[in-house]
Amino acid sequence: MRNEPTLTVSSSPHLHEKSSTSQIMYHVCLALVPALLWGVYVFGFRALVVVALSIAVAMVVEYLLGRLYEESTLWDGSALLTGLLVGLNMSPSVPLFIPALASAFAIFVAKWTFGGLGANWANPALAGRGFVFFSFTTPMSSFVAPRTLASAMPDAIASATPLGLVKTAVAGGAMGLDANTLLAQNGYPATSLAQSLAASTGFNAYTIDTFLGNVAGCIGEVSALALIIGALYLMIRKILTWHIPVTYMASLAILSWIFGGLPSGLGSFGGLFFPSLFSGGLMLGALFMATDYVTSPISRKGQVIFGVGCGFFTFLFRYFGGMPEAVSVSILLMNVITPTIDRYMKPRKFGDTRAVRKAAKEAKV
């Protein structure tokens, strides 16, 4: 009689973590509060309405599907986090039905269609944003000036992000100029604080404003500083590791520096990496969405590959594609590749050597 195995041990890592899934979800929500508060401060009360509506719809859909599948999932924090991320990825001026639709799609299609939390192949918030972005491109790509620049920023400029403005200028034939120069030539204003800091530190005023959050953009993406504060909190709590965020940002920065000047005629090593890092949704995506436990690789090596892949696709689409942003699409593409990365980066089981595998094959014969 053959002895059938009674216990199958998967490959490492095997972790004993005292934090529950719901605790992690609520900690991530707490880490996003600085970005939310800044977004409400610079964009006003309507930004809060957009985020609140996104959360409310996500929670309602989660409740209804939980009742349908007879699972109690409403208070595990996942729907709250998904709704919060959807809202932070919205323009403050977006029609209210769009964040509602994005949250419903995120929970119903991206999460529950595949079996609920832990079974989804893509980050639900990103899937929801991607769905409404390609369905309602114009309102999703229209923005308003932050209150810190409202009096100095014409509506024609405020309706675009710095990345979008630079992309349009290069497409229109502006050659031999870097991103900061293009912003200045197109009349994009800088705050007096940024100008003062630029004079004393040597950094460009636009770089300072994008770092602080004094630019047009989505509610939760404009302040790199607020997002970094939240990420540091998660690192202190040992919820977030450096592998995906650092490799994502480093790969994008290096590629932008080496090849980012080619589309505008500046040649190799003519690109600027600070605008790539602080503009658009890079910080929000790298720190809070690419790092999703379910849709990113398990192993550390796999996470490094994942981060580099996100950086590569973001660079490719931003500089040589039709999208000025591309963070969401890049992360979703790498979500698709995650199972393959896990398969080939899977650590060997303890004692699993070539000789052991050969002996096992011979025993089966």
mmCIF file of C-alpha atoms in Angstrom:
data_model
loop_
_atom_site.group_PDB
_atom_site.id
_atom_site.type_symbol
_atom_site.label_atom_id
_atom_site.label_comp_id
_atom_site.label_asym_id
_atom_site.label_seq_id
_atom_site.Cartn_x
_atom_site.Cartn_y
_atom_site.Cartn_z
ATOM 1 C CA MET A 1 0.000 0.000 0.000
ATOM 2 C CA ARG A 2 1.321 3.432 -0.934
ATOM 3 C CA ASN A 3 1.723 5.925 1.863
ATOM 4 C CA GLU A 4 -0.132 9.039 0.774
ATOM 5 C CA PRO A 5 1.235 12.312 2.148
ATOM 6 C CA THR A 6 -0.904 13.857 4.837
ATOM 7 C CA LEU A 7 0.804 17.238 4.891
ATOM 8 C CA THR A 8 2.020 19.310 1.984
ATOM 9 C CA VAL A 9 4.406 22.111 2.882
ATOM 10 C CA SER A 10 4.702 24.953 0.411
ATOM 11 C CA SER A 11 7.864 26.893 -0.216
ATOM 12 C CA SER A 12 8.943 29.684 2.088
ATOM 13 C CA PRO A 13 8.363 32.288 3.333
ATOM 14 C CA HIS A 14 6.373 30.947 6.286
ATOM 15 C CA LEU A 15 5.564 33.891 8.507
ATOM 16 C CA HIS A 16 3.905 34.176 11.879
ATOM 17 C CA GLU A 17 2.416 37.642 11.912
ATOM 18 C CA LYS A 18 0.521 38.910 14.924
ATOM 19 C CA SER A 19 -1.288 41.573 12.892
ATOM 20 C CA SER A 20 -4.597 40.485 11.418
ATOM 21 C CA THR A 21 -5.668 41.372 7.903
ATOM 22 C CA SER A 22 -8.198 43.879 9.196
ATOM 23 C CA GLN A 23 -5.594 45.554 11.413
ATOM 24 C CA ILE A 24 -3.288 45.956 8.424
ATOM 25 C CA MET A 25 -6.098 47.432 6.336
ATOM 26 C CA TYR A 26 -6.943 50.004 8.993
ATOM 27 C CA HIS A 27 -3.277 50.919 9.463
ATOM 28 C CA VAL A 28 -2.973 51.568 5.713
ATOM 29 C CA CYS A 29 -6.114 53.718 5.840
ATOM 30 C CA LEU A 30 -4.600 55.672 8.721
ATOM 31 C CA ALA A 31 -1.377 56.123 6.752
ATOM 32 C CA LEU A 32 -3.364 57.706 3.915
ATOM 33 C CA VAL A 33 -4.939 60.338 6.175
ATOM 34 C CA PRO A 34 -2.143 62.924 5.648
ATOM 35 C CA ALA A 35 -2.620 62.729 1.864
ATOM 36 C CA LEU A 36 -6.395 62.985 2.292
ATOM 37 C CA LEU A 37 -6.162 65.993 4.598
ATOM 38 C CA TRP A 38 -3.811 67.782 2.236
ATOM 39 C CA GLY A 39 -6.075 67.039 -0.720
ATOM 40 C CA VAL A 40 -9.068 68.480 1.127
ATOM 41 C CA TYR A 41 -7.024 71.520 2.162
ATOM 42 C CA VAL A 42 -5.834 72.442 -1.345
ATOM 43 C CA PHE A 43 -8.939 71.380 -3.304
ATOM 44 C CA GLY A 44 -11.697 72.213 -0.854
ATOM 45 C CA PHE A 45 -14.801 70.503 0.490
ATOM 46 C CA ARG A 46 -15.708 68.858 -2.807
ATOM 47 C CA ALA A 47 -12.605 66.689 -2.576
ATOM 48 C CA LEU A 48 -13.936 65.325 0.711
ATOM 49 C CA VAL A 49 -17.312 64.662 -0.930
ATOM 50 C CA VAL A 50 -15.652 62.660 -3.724
ATOM 51 C CA VAL A 51 -13.690 60.519 -1.266
ATOM 52 C CA ALA A 52 -16.646 60.036 1.090
ATOM 53 C CA LEU A 53 -18.873 58.950 -1.793
ATOM 54 C CA SER A 54 -16.231 56.503 -3.022
ATOM 55 C CA ILE A 55 -15.984 54.941 0.428
ATOM 56 C CA ALA A 56 -19.758 54.833 0.928
ATOM 57 C CA VAL A 57 -20.417 53.061 -2.382
ATOM 58 C CA ALA A 58 -17.604 50.587 -1.748
ATOM 59 C CA MET A 59 -19.003 49.764 1.696
ATOM 60 C CA VAL A 60 -22.581 49.392 0.428
ATOM 61 C CA VAL A 61 -21.572 47.066 -2.415
ATOM 62 C CA GLU A 62 -19.384 45.078 -0.008
ATOM 63 C CA TYR A 63 -22.298 44.721 2.404
ATOM 64 C CA LEU A 64 -24.698 43.552 -0.306
ATOM 65 C CA LEU A 65 -22.260 41.011 -1.720
ATOM 66 C CA GLY A 66 -21.375 39.819 1.765
ATOM 67 C CA ARG A 67 -25.052 39.132 2.396
ATOM 68 C CA LEU A 68 -25.340 37.382 -0.961
ATOM 69 C CA TYR A 69 -22.375 35.102 -0.296
ATOM 70 C CA GLU A 70 -23.176 34.816 3.416
ATOM 71 C CA GLU A 71 -19.794 36.199 4.448
ATOM 72 C CA SER A 72 -19.191 38.869 7.054
ATOM 73 C CA THR A 73 -16.591 41.086 5.371
ATOM 74 C CA LEU A 74 -17.897 44.613 5.802
ATOM 75 C CA TRP A 75 -15.666 45.519 8.730
ATOM 76 C CA ASP A 76 -12.453 43.778 7.662
ATOM 77 C CA GLY A 77 -11.189 47.113 6.329
ATOM 78 C CA SER A 78 -10.705 46.014 2.724
ATOM 79 C CA ALA A 79 -13.761 47.814 1.326
ATOM 80 C CA LEU A 80 -12.917 50.937 3.325
ATOM 81 C CA LEU A 81 -9.373 50.943 1.945
ATOM 82 C CA THR A 82 -10.549 50.278 -1.610
ATOM 83 C CA GLY A 83 -13.052 53.127 -1.472
ATOM 84 C CA LEU A 84 -10.466 55.448 0.046
ATOM 85 C CA LEU A 85 -7.921 54.649 -2.674
ATOM 86 C CA VAL A 86 -10.536 55.091 -5.388
ATOM 87 C CA GLY A 87 -11.421 58.522 -4.013
ATOM 88 C CA LEU A 88 -7.798 59.595 -3.694
ATOM 89 C CA ASN A 89 -7.264 58.617 -7.340
ATOM 90 C CA MET A 90 -10.020 60.946 -8.536
ATOM 91 C CA SER A 91 -9.854 64.517 -9.779
ATOM 92 C CA PRO A 92 -11.587 66.838 -7.288
ATOM 93 C CA SER A 93 -13.770 68.163 -10.113
ATOM 94 C CA VAL A 94 -14.900 64.773 -11.433
ATOM 95 C CA PRO A 95 -18.675 64.207 -11.814
ATOM 96 C CA LEU A 96 -19.858 62.322 -8.740
ATOM 97 C CA PHE A 97 -21.235 59.335 -10.625
ATOM 98 C CA ILE A 98 -17.698 58.449 -11.763
ATOM 99 C CA PRO A 99 -16.150 57.682 -8.326
ATOM 100 C CA ALA A 100 -19.362 55.856 -7.408
ATOM 101 C CA LEU A 101 -19.086 53.709 -10.530
ATOM 102 C CA ALA A 102 -15.367 53.142 -9.954
ATOM 103 C CA SER A 103 -15.944 51.903 -6.396
ATOM 104 C CA ALA A 104 -18.782 49.624 -7.481
ATOM 105 C CA PHE A 105 -16.627 48.144 -10.248
ATOM 106 C CA ALA A 106 -13.688 47.731 -7.864
ATOM 107 C CA ILE A 107 -15.677 45.768 -5.290
ATOM 108 C CA PHE A 108 -18.090 43.853 -7.501
ATOM 109 C CA VAL A 109 -15.966 43.019 -10.554
ATOM 110 C CA ALA A 110 -12.324 43.251 -9.502
ATOM 111 C CA LYS A 111 -12.756 41.784 -6.020
ATOM 112 C CA TRP A 112 -15.851 39.591 -5.629
ATOM 113 C CA THR A 113 -16.044 38.192 -9.158
ATOM 114 C CA PHE A 114 -12.775 36.393 -8.448
ATOM 115 C CA GLY A 115 -13.783 35.131 -5.012
ATOM 116 C CA GLY A 116 -13.346 38.041 -2.639
ATOM 117 C CA LEU A 117 -10.388 39.300 -0.649
ATOM 118 C CA GLY A 118 -7.237 37.323 -1.382
ATOM 119 C CA ALA A 119 -8.490 35.854 -4.655
ATOM 120 C CA ASN A 120 -8.400 38.972 -6.833
ATOM 121 C CA TRP A 121 -5.681 39.116 -9.494
ATOM 122 C CA ALA A 122 -5.629 42.917 -9.726
ATOM 123 C CA ASN A 123 -5.678 45.718 -7.197
ATOM 124 C CA PRO A 124 -9.418 46.527 -6.988
ATOM 125 C CA ALA A 125 -8.949 50.280 -6.590
ATOM 126 C CA LEU A 126 -6.669 50.421 -9.625
ATOM 127 C CA ALA A 127 -9.056 48.283 -11.635
ATOM 128 C CA GLY A 128 -11.905 50.637 -10.746
ATOM 129 C CA ARG A 129 -9.867 53.682 -11.665
ATOM 130 C CA GLY A 130 -8.759 52.103 -14.926
ATOM 131 C CA PHE A 131 -12.346 51.258 -15.823
ATOM 132 C CA VAL A 132 -13.642 54.800 -15.393
ATOM 133 C CA PHE A 133 -10.514 56.380 -16.882
ATOM 134 C CA PHE A 134 -10.923 54.610 -20.202
ATOM 135 C CA SER A 135 -14.706 55.020 -20.092
ATOM 136 C CA PHE A 136 -14.740 58.725 -19.186
ATOM 137 C CA THR A 137 -11.319 59.966 -20.251
ATOM 138 C CA THR A 138 -12.122 63.672 -20.528
ATOM 139 C CA PRO A 139 -13.579 64.269 -17.032
ATOM 140 C CA MET A 140 -10.949 61.953 -15.539
ATOM 141 C CA SER A 141 -8.231 64.069 -17.172
ATOM 142 C CA SER A 142 -9.603 67.481 -16.163
ATOM 143 C CA PHE A 143 -8.322 69.091 -12.985
ATOM 144 C CA VAL A 144 -8.569 72.283 -10.961
ATOM 145 C CA ALA A 145 -5.948 74.552 -9.452
ATOM 146 C CA PRO A 146 -5.023 74.053 -5.793
ATOM 147 C CA ARG A 147 -6.047 76.891 -3.514
ATOM 148 C CA THR A 148 -2.361 77.755 -3.012
ATOM 149 C CA LEU A 149 -2.138 78.705 -6.704
ATOM 150 C CA ALA A 150 -5.753 79.456 -7.622
ATOM 151 C CA SER A 151 -5.253 83.193 -8.123
ATOM 152 C CA ALA A 152 -2.114 82.761 -10.227
ATOM 153 C CA MET A 153 -3.098 79.802 -12.401
ATOM 154 C CA PRO A 154 -5.196 80.300 -15.559
ATOM 155 C CA ASP A 155 -7.995 77.791 -16.093
ATOM 156 C CA ALA A 156 -6.355 76.464 -19.263
ATOM 157 C CA ILE A 157 -3.285 75.486 -17.260
ATOM 158 C CA ALA A 158 -5.140 74.340 -14.147
ATOM 159 C CA SER A 159 -7.099 71.780 -16.155
ATOM 160 C CA ALA A 160 -3.908 69.782 -16.784
ATOM 161 C CA THR A 161 -1.331 68.274 -14.456
ATOM 162 C CA PRO A 162 2.329 69.285 -14.844
ATOM 163 C CA LEU A 163 2.980 65.923 -16.529
ATOM 164 C CA GLY A 164 0.125 66.476 -18.953
ATOM 165 C CA LEU A 165 1.267 70.001 -19.755
ATOM 166 C CA VAL A 166 4.818 68.851 -20.502
ATOM 167 C CA LYS A 167 3.552 65.927 -22.584
ATOM 168 C CA THR A 168 1.374 68.255 -24.661
ATOM 169 C CA ALA A 169 4.213 70.736 -25.168
ATOM 170 C CA VAL A 170 6.624 68.056 -26.397
ATOM 171 C CA ALA A 171 3.971 66.601 -28.689
ATOM 172 C CA GLY A 172 3.469 70.103 -30.072
ATOM 173 C CA GLY A 173 7.104 70.360 -31.116
ATOM 174 C CA ALA A 174 8.817 71.944 -28.107
ATOM 175 C CA MET A 175 12.360 70.607 -28.384
ATOM 176 C CA GLY A 176 15.576 71.082 -26.451
ATOM 177 C CA LEU A 177 13.853 72.049 -23.202
ATOM 178 C CA ASP A 178 13.554 70.129 -19.943
ATOM 179 C CA ALA A 179 10.316 69.681 -18.006
ATOM 180 C CA ASN A 180 10.861 72.582 -15.616
ATOM 181 C CA THR A 181 11.667 74.991 -18.446
ATOM 182 C CA LEU A 182 8.583 73.889 -20.374
ATOM 183 C CA LEU A 183 6.396 74.538 -17.330
ATOM 184 C CA ALA A 184 7.861 78.026 -16.962
ATOM 185 C CA GLN A 185 7.395 78.841 -20.649
ATOM 186 C CA ASN A 186 3.772 77.723 -20.522
ATOM 187 C CA GLY A 187 3.054 80.005 -17.584
ATOM 188 C CA TYR A 188 2.726 77.369 -14.867
ATOM 189 C CA PRO A 189 3.067 79.322 -11.603
ATOM 190 C CA ALA A 190 5.078 78.433 -8.522
ATOM 191 C CA THR A 191 4.169 79.346 -4.959
ATOM 192 C CA SER A 192 6.109 82.035 -3.139
ATOM 193 C CA LEU A 193 7.195 79.406 -0.614
ATOM 194 C CA ALA A 194 8.650 77.240 -3.370
ATOM 195 C CA GLN A 195 10.433 80.212 -4.893
ATOM 196 C CA SER A 196 11.953 81.139 -1.527
ATOM 197 C CA LEU A 197 13.078 77.575 -0.861
ATOM 198 C CA ALA A 198 14.462 77.317 -4.388
ATOM 199 C CA ALA A 199 16.576 80.413 -3.842
ATOM 200 C CA SER A 200 18.039 79.029 -0.617
ATOM 201 C CA THR A 201 18.395 75.340 -1.527
ATOM 202 C CA GLY A 202 19.146 75.306 -5.237
ATOM 203 C CA PHE A 203 16.232 72.999 -6.035
ATOM 204 C CA ASN A 204 13.834 74.020 -8.770
ATOM 205 C CA ALA A 205 10.657 75.738 -7.566
ATOM 206 C CA TYR A 206 8.435 73.356 -9.546
ATOM 207 C CA THR A 207 10.172 70.376 -7.962
ATOM 208 C CA ILE A 208 9.489 71.823 -4.512
ATOM 209 C CA ASP A 209 5.833 72.489 -5.309
ATOM 210 C CA THR A 210 5.291 68.960 -6.635
ATOM 211 C CA PHE A 211 6.960 67.558 -3.520
ATOM 212 C CA LEU A 212 4.812 69.632 -1.172
ATOM 213 C CA GLY A 213 1.593 69.266 -3.167
ATOM 214 C CA ASN A 214 0.953 72.689 -4.675
ATOM 215 C CA VAL A 215 -0.020 71.423 -8.133
ATOM 216 C CA ALA A 216 -3.111 70.308 -10.002
ATOM 217 C CA GLY A 217 -3.825 66.592 -9.877
ATOM 218 C CA CYS A 218 -5.844 63.870 -8.216
ATOM 219 C CA ILE A 219 -6.933 64.387 -4.624
ATOM 220 C CA GLY A 220 -4.485 62.035 -2.951
ATOM 221 C CA GLU A 221 -1.541 62.091 -5.318
ATOM 222 C CA VAL A 222 -0.389 65.705 -5.310
ATOM 223 C CA SER A 223 1.651 65.756 -2.078
ATOM 224 C CA ALA A 224 4.659 63.465 -2.182
ATOM 225 C CA LEU A 225 5.544 64.627 1.332
ATOM 226 C CA ALA A 226 2.206 63.525 2.811
ATOM 227 C CA LEU A 227 2.466 60.134 1.114
ATOM 228 C CA ILE A 228 6.028 59.609 2.337
ATOM 229 C CA ILE A 229 4.926 60.405 5.901
ATOM 230 C CA GLY A 230 2.225 57.750 5.620
ATOM 231 C CA ALA A 231 4.648 55.235 4.139
ATOM 232 C CA LEU A 232 7.145 55.799 6.958
ATOM 233 C CA TYR A 233 4.380 55.042 9.450
ATOM 234 C CA LEU A 234 3.719 51.716 7.700
ATOM 235 C CA MET A 235 7.425 50.898 7.648
ATOM 236 C CA ILE A 236 7.680 51.575 11.372
ATOM 237 C CA ARG A 237 4.716 49.223 11.860
ATOM 238 C CA LYS A 238 6.547 46.690 9.636
ATOM 239 C CA ILE A 239 3.581 46.564 7.281
ATOM 240 C CA LEU A 240 5.489 48.024 4.330
ATOM 241 C CA THR A 241 8.954 46.974 3.139
ATOM 242 C CA TRP A 242 11.277 48.890 0.855
ATOM 243 C CA HIS A 243 11.552 46.335 -1.942
ATOM 244 C CA ILE A 244 8.733 47.401 -4.284
ATOM 245 C CA PRO A 245 8.621 51.181 -3.612
ATOM 246 C CA VAL A 246 12.376 51.733 -3.807
ATOM 247 C CA THR A 247 12.947 49.588 -6.895
ATOM 248 C CA TYR A 248 9.905 51.135 -8.590
ATOM 249 C CA MET A 249 11.081 54.686 -7.959
ATOM 250 C CA ALA A 250 14.766 53.956 -8.587
ATOM 251 C CA SER A 251 14.158 52.241 -11.925
ATOM 252 C CA LEU A 252 11.884 55.062 -13.101
ATOM 253 C CA ALA A 253 14.372 57.705 -11.947
ATOM 254 C CA ILE A 254 17.330 56.035 -13.674
ATOM 255 C CA LEU A 255 15.459 55.454 -16.929
ATOM 256 C CA SER A 256 14.118 59.024 -16.882
ATOM 257 C CA TRP A 257 17.608 60.410 -16.359
ATOM 258 C CA ILE A 258 19.232 58.311 -19.095
ATOM 259 C CA PHE A 259 16.507 58.242 -21.744
ATOM 260 C CA GLY A 260 13.919 60.810 -20.643
ATOM 261 C CA GLY A 261 15.513 63.589 -22.662
ATOM 262 C CA LEU A 262 15.237 61.762 -25.985
ATOM 263 C CA PRO A 263 11.624 62.718 -26.869
ATOM 264 C CA SER A 264 12.386 66.422 -26.341
ATOM 265 C CA GLY A 265 15.726 66.370 -28.174
ATOM 266 C CA LEU A 266 17.944 66.612 -25.087
ATOM 267 C CA GLY A 267 19.718 63.341 -25.839
ATOM 268 C CA SER A 268 20.913 60.644 -23.470
ATOM 269 C CA PHE A 269 21.364 61.592 -19.811
ATOM 270 C CA GLY A 270 19.347 64.732 -20.453
ATOM 271 C CA GLY A 271 16.245 63.824 -18.482
ATOM 272 C CA LEU A 272 15.194 65.039 -15.041
ATOM 273 C CA PHE A 273 14.221 62.402 -12.499
ATOM 274 C CA PHE A 274 12.725 64.554 -9.734
ATOM 275 C CA PRO A 275 9.698 65.581 -11.859
ATOM 276 C CA SER A 276 9.136 61.910 -12.679
ATOM 277 C CA LEU A 277 9.178 60.924 -9.019
ATOM 278 C CA PHE A 278 7.115 63.722 -7.499
ATOM 279 C CA SER A 279 4.605 64.348 -10.306
ATOM 280 C CA GLY A 280 1.434 62.424 -10.997
ATOM 281 C CA GLY A 281 0.468 59.274 -9.159
ATOM 282 C CA LEU A 282 3.940 57.781 -8.817
ATOM 283 C CA MET A 283 4.233 58.144 -5.044
ATOM 284 C CA LEU A 284 0.664 57.032 -4.351
ATOM 285 C CA GLY A 285 1.062 54.079 -6.698
ATOM 286 C CA ALA A 286 4.521 52.987 -5.570
ATOM 287 C CA LEU A 287 3.875 53.309 -1.833
ATOM 288 C CA PHE A 288 0.244 52.256 -1.460
ATOM 289 C CA MET A 289 -0.997 50.325 -4.508
ATOM 290 C CA ALA A 290 1.906 48.439 -6.041
ATOM 291 C CA THR A 291 2.597 47.098 -2.538
ATOM 292 C CA ASP A 292 -0.793 45.399 -2.197
ATOM 293 C CA TYR A 293 -0.146 42.025 -0.516
ATOM 294 C CA VAL A 294 -2.557 40.067 -2.691
ATOM 295 C CA THR A 295 -1.489 41.275 -6.118
ATOM 296 C CA SER A 296 2.278 41.623 -5.637
ATOM 297 C CA PRO A 297 4.881 38.821 -5.436
ATOM 298 C CA ILE A 298 5.532 36.964 -2.205
ATOM 299 C CA SER A 299 9.325 36.620 -2.307
ATOM 300 C CA ARG A 300 11.714 39.540 -1.874
ATOM 301 C CA LYS A 301 13.401 38.790 -5.209
ATOM 302 C CA GLY A 302 10.014 38.716 -6.860
ATOM 303 C CA GLN A 303 9.105 42.063 -5.309
ATOM 304 C CA VAL A 304 12.283 43.618 -6.686
ATOM 305 C CA ILE A 305 11.455 42.326 -10.176
ATOM 306 C CA PHE A 306 7.897 43.600 -9.755
ATOM 307 C CA GLY A 307 9.095 47.068 -8.760
ATOM 308 C CA VAL A 308 11.554 47.290 -11.644
ATOM 309 C CA GLY A 309 8.825 46.184 -14.052
ATOM 310 C CA CYS A 310 6.460 48.870 -12.761
ATOM 311 C CA GLY A 311 9.181 51.482 -13.192
ATOM 312 C CA PHE A 312 9.981 50.311 -16.720
ATOM 313 C CA PHE A 313 6.375 50.365 -17.915
ATOM 314 C CA THR A 314 5.708 53.732 -16.276
ATOM 315 C CA PHE A 315 8.747 55.207 -18.020
ATOM 316 C CA LEU A 316 7.831 53.626 -21.353
ATOM 317 C CA PHE A 317 4.244 54.868 -21.341
ATOM 318 C CA ARG A 318 5.050 58.326 -19.971
ATOM 319 C CA TYR A 319 7.816 59.187 -22.402
ATOM 320 C CA PHE A 320 7.022 57.154 -25.505
ATOM 321 C CA GLY A 321 3.310 56.357 -25.158
ATOM 322 C CA GLY A 322 0.144 58.355 -25.349
ATOM 323 C CA MET A 323 -0.433 58.714 -21.591
ATOM 324 C CA PRO A 324 1.235 61.382 -19.439
ATOM 325 C CA GLU A 325 0.586 59.380 -16.253
ATOM 326 C CA ALA A 326 0.586 55.573 -16.756
ATOM 327 C CA VAL A 327 1.137 54.509 -13.129
ATOM 328 C CA SER A 328 -2.175 52.661 -12.821
ATOM 329 C CA VAL A 329 -1.770 50.819 -16.126
ATOM 330 C CA SER A 330 1.807 49.849 -15.285
ATOM 331 C CA ILE A 331 0.871 48.365 -11.919
ATOM 332 C CA LEU A 332 -2.088 46.494 -13.421
ATOM 333 C CA LEU A 333 0.196 44.997 -16.078
ATOM 334 C CA MET A 334 2.583 43.789 -13.388
ATOM 335 C CA ASN A 335 -0.375 42.404 -11.403
ATOM 336 C CA VAL A 336 -1.023 40.131 -14.380
ATOM 337 C CA ILE A 337 2.606 38.979 -14.354
ATOM 338 C CA THR A 338 2.723 38.388 -10.584
ATOM 339 C CA PRO A 339 1.782 34.648 -10.705
ATOM 340 C CA THR A 340 4.599 34.034 -13.195
ATOM 341 C CA ILE A 341 7.067 35.916 -11.007
ATOM 342 C CA ASP A 342 5.981 33.901 -7.973
ATOM 343 C CA ARG A 343 6.381 30.670 -9.896
ATOM 344 C CA TYR A 344 9.962 31.292 -10.999
ATOM 345 C CA MET A 345 11.121 33.175 -7.917
ATOM 346 C CA LYS A 346 9.723 30.593 -5.495
ATOM 347 C CA PRO A 347 12.359 29.745 -2.868
ATOM 348 C CA ARG A 348 13.366 26.118 -2.643
ATOM 349 C CA LYS A 349 12.061 24.059 0.220
ATOM 350 C CA PHE A 350 14.581 23.192 2.898
ATOM 351 C CA GLY A 351 16.545 20.123 1.811
ATOM 352 C CA ASP A 352 15.336 20.377 -1.780
ATOM 353 C CA THR A 353 18.522 19.652 -3.722
ATOM 354 C CA ARG A 354 19.113 18.298 -7.205
ATOM 355 C CA ALA A 355 20.048 14.911 -5.769
ATOM 356 C CA VAL A 356 16.849 14.747 -3.720
ATOM 357 C CA ARG A 357 14.706 15.610 -6.746
ATOM 358 C CA LYS A 358 16.506 12.999 -8.857
ATOM 359 C CA ALA A 359 15.981 10.329 -6.205
ATOM 360 C CA ALA A 360 12.289 11.251 -5.962
ATOM 361 C CA LYS A 361 11.852 10.841 -9.717
ATOM 362 C CA GLU A 362 13.590 7.459 -9.665
ATOM 363 C CA ALA A 363 11.403 6.314 -6.774
ATOM 364 C CA LYS A 364 8.262 7.151 -8.741
ATOM 365 C CA VAL A 365 9.490 5.054 -11.645
#
